[in-house]
XYZ file of C-alpha atoms in Angstrom:
195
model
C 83.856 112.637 116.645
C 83.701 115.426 113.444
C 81.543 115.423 110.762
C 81.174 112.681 108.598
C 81.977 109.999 110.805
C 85.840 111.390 110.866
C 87.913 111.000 113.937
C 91.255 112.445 114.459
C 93.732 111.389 116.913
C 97.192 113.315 117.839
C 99.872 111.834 119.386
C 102.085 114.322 120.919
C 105.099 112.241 121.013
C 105.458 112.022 117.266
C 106.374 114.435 114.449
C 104.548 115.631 111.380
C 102.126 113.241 109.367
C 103.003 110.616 112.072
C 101.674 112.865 115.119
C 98.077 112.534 113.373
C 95.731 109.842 112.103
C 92.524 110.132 110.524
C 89.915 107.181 111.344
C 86.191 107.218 109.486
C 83.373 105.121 110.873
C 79.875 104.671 110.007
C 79.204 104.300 113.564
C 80.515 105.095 117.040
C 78.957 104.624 120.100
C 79.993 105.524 123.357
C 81.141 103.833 126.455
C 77.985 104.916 127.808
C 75.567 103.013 125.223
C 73.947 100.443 126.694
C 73.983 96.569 124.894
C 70.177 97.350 123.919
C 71.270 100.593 121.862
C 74.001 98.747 120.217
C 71.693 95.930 119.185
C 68.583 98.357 117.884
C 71.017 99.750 115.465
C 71.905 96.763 113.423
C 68.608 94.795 114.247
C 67.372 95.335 110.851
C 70.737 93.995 109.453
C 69.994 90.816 111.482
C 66.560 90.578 110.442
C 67.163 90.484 106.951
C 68.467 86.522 107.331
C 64.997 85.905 107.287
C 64.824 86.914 104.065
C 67.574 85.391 102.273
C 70.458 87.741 103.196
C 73.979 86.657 104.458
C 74.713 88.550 107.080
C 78.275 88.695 109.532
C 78.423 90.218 112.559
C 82.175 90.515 113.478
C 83.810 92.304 116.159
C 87.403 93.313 115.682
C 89.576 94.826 118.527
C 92.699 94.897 121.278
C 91.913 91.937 124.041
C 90.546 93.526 127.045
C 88.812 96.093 124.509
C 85.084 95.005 125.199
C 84.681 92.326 122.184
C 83.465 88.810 124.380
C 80.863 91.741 126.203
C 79.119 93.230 123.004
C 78.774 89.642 121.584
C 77.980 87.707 124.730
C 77.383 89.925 127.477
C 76.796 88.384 130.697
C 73.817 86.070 130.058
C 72.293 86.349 134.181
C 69.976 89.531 132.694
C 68.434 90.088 129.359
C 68.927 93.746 129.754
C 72.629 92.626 129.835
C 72.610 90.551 126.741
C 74.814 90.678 123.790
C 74.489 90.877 120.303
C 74.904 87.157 119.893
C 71.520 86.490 122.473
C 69.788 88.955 121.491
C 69.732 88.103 117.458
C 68.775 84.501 118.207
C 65.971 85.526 120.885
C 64.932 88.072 117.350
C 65.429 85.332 114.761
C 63.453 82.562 116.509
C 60.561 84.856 117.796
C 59.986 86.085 114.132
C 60.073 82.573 112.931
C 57.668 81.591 115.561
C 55.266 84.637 114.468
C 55.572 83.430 111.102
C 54.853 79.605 111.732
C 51.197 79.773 110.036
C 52.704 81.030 106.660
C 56.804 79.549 106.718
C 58.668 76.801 108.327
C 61.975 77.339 109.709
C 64.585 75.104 110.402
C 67.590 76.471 112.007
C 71.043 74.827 112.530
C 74.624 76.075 114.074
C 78.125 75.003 113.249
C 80.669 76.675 115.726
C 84.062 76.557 114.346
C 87.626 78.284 115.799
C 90.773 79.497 113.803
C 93.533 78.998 115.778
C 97.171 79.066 114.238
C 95.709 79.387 111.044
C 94.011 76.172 111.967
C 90.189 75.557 111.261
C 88.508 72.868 113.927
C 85.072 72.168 114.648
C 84.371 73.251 118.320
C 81.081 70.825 118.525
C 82.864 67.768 117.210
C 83.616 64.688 119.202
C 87.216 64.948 117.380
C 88.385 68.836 117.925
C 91.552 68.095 117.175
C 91.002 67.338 113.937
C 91.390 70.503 110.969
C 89.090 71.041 108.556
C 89.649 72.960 105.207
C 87.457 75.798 103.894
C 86.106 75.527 100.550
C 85.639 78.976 98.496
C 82.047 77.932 96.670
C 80.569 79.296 93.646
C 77.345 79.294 96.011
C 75.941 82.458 97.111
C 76.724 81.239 100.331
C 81.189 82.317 99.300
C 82.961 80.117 102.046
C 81.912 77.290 103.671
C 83.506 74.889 106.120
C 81.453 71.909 104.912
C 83.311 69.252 107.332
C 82.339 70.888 110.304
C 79.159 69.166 112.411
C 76.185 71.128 111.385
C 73.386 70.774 115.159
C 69.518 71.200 114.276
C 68.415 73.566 116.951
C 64.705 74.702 117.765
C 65.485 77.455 119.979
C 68.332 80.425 121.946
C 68.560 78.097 124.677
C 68.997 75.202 121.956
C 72.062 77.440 120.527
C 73.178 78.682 124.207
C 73.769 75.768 125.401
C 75.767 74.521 121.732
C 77.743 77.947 122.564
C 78.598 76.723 125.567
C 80.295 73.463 124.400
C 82.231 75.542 122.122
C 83.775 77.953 124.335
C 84.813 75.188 126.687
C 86.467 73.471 123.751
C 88.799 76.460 122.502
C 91.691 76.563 122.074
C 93.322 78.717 125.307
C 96.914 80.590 125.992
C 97.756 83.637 127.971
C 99.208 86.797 126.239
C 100.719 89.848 127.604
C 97.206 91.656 128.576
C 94.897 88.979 129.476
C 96.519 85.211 130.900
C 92.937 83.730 130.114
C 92.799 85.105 126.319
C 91.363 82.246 123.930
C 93.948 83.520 121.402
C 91.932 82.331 118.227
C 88.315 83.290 116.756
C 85.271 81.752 117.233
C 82.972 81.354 114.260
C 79.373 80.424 115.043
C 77.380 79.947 111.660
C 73.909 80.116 111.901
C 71.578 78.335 109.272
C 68.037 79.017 108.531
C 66.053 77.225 105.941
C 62.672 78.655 104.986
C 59.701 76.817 103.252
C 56.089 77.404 102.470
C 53.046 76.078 105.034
């Protein structure tokens, strides 16, 4: 990794411009960093949904390239835990430390695009698609069909996750015969209020 945040990788089988590529990142961590390092760097990202921020966490990559892990992580340790776990364990602690001043009320939607499909993963009709609506909100795009559960707690949302995954959609590819093959969307709500 150079300066700036540039990496360059050469390919030695190709010629001229196409035996080089620059990449820039903001980040990079190394195979070495452990799921806690990874989550103390965008904790303050994650925090700021308590405040009245958006925020998407999205990870992006090959299958077999580490993506389920650094969202999920096994769930048997907390020192194990992904990003997912470990920003619901944040969010509902600091809304718990704040219950003398704000009430929270938190609720998930889980939702999977598959073949440019949209279906609610915690509906008792999953075959069913649902369209996306593009709002003038500040919220952008909603999926306003999909089920929206009132949950109280991680375990609350664990166990919702859990449902989900066993309802998507599932086909083997070339690298991985158990790849789910679409993207799993799990919208968290909170909705603050004065005490």
């Amino acid at each position: 990794m150079g300066e700036n945040g540039e990496l360059l990788i050469s390919n030695p089988f190709k010629q001229g411009k196409d035996g080089h590529r620059m990449f820039k990142f903001n980040k990079v961590f190394t195979p070495f960093a452990s799921q806690g390092m990874l989550f103390s760097d965008i904790q303050p990202l994650i925090r700021s949904v308590l405040d009245g921020f958006n925020v998407c966490i999205f990870a992006y990559g090959q299958t077999g390239s580490g993506k389920t892990y650094t969202m999920s992580g096994p769930t048997t340790s907390k020192q194990d835990w992904g990003v997912n776990y470990r920003a619901l364990n944040d969010l509902f602690d600091i809304s718990l430390s704040r219950r003398n001043a704000f009430s929270y009320e938190v609720g998930v939607q889980m939702v999977e695009i598959y073949n440019e499909q949209v279906r609610d993963l915690l509906s008792n009709d999953i075959a069913e698609t649902l369209g996306i609506w593009n709002t003038s909100q500040p919220n952008g795009l909603v999926v306003p069909d999909a089920s929206l559960h009132s949950v109280k707690s991680t375990s609350d949302v664990l166990d919702l996750m859990e449902i989900g995954q066993a309802n998507r959609a599932v086909g083997s590819t070339a690298l991985n015969e158990r790849s789910s093959r679409s993207h799993r969307l799990v919208i968290l709500y909170m909705f603050e209020g004065w005490i």
